[in-house]
C-alpha angles and dihedrals in degrees: 000000000000091000091050092050092050092048091050091052095054097079125172097243092049090053090047091053092048090049092052092049089054093046096045097039097235147036096253094050090047090051091052090049095054096032101242136117114276090233090061091057093045091049095050094047090048090053090050091051090049092052092048094037090221133100117253101180132043126195118237108180109300093342134067130225129204119249123227090263089051091051090054090053092047091051089050089051091050090052091050091051091049093049091047091053091048091050092049091050092048093049090047090051091048091049089056093036094242093130139004131066139285124204115212134186112206122191120248111268092027101076097093093045091049096047094047093046126025097014094056092052093044092050091050092051096041108026095167096054113100113221115205109197126198127179132207148114128305100259093051090046093055091047092050091050092050090050091049094244093130133029098218142349140216111204144142130237144055114314102191105203108322118173092245134097110261130199115187128208136180110250098178138257125328111238130213113219113215136163117271093255097044118126090244096047095092096051119104092205133017124211124212090248090056092047098045099076092050123101100247138196109220135184125249118282095253093065113099095222091054091051088051092051091048090054091049094052093042092053089055092045091239126150121221129220106219114204099175141332130244111220099190 
């Protein structure tokens, strides 16, 4: 209880008044510096002394000096001001992305494209921002975002209706990889109807691109012939 009472008595404006008295060399000069009545400063410092039960100022002629206890409080006040300035500067830097960190989740198969493209430009613009990159499938990515484990994600595949903000972009065509002498090798473009009868090697269900392909074929009411599955 005694500790709580002492803490409650050490208020910020009382410390600020004590600090000004020490800097200006007197109560009247401190009052002129902060723009208040000298009696207001004297009263607040007296209340602080009463709470602490220890003198903070000593008269020396027409001036006052700060006691050892007062110097401890002033040093504490200086440290608080310094930490507050540091905090304000850090928050300002983070608001303008000059410093701090960003946690990203990048879909499998997109790491190289992301590092060689957007990440290079971002790092050039914000060299002091640390980028923490994770990789994984779509379902894990959504779960990590909902749990606050990552700030944003770049992935590929149908999302359904997740409770996250989504921005879509066009990545480019999906390509079918076939042997040189395959019947489809000479085609410039392949439709879903042409691809459906083929014996295909697909990725596991958790991959975003596979989920996207499944949605495409399902929307056209086409059945797939699965030959084998690539696990990654």
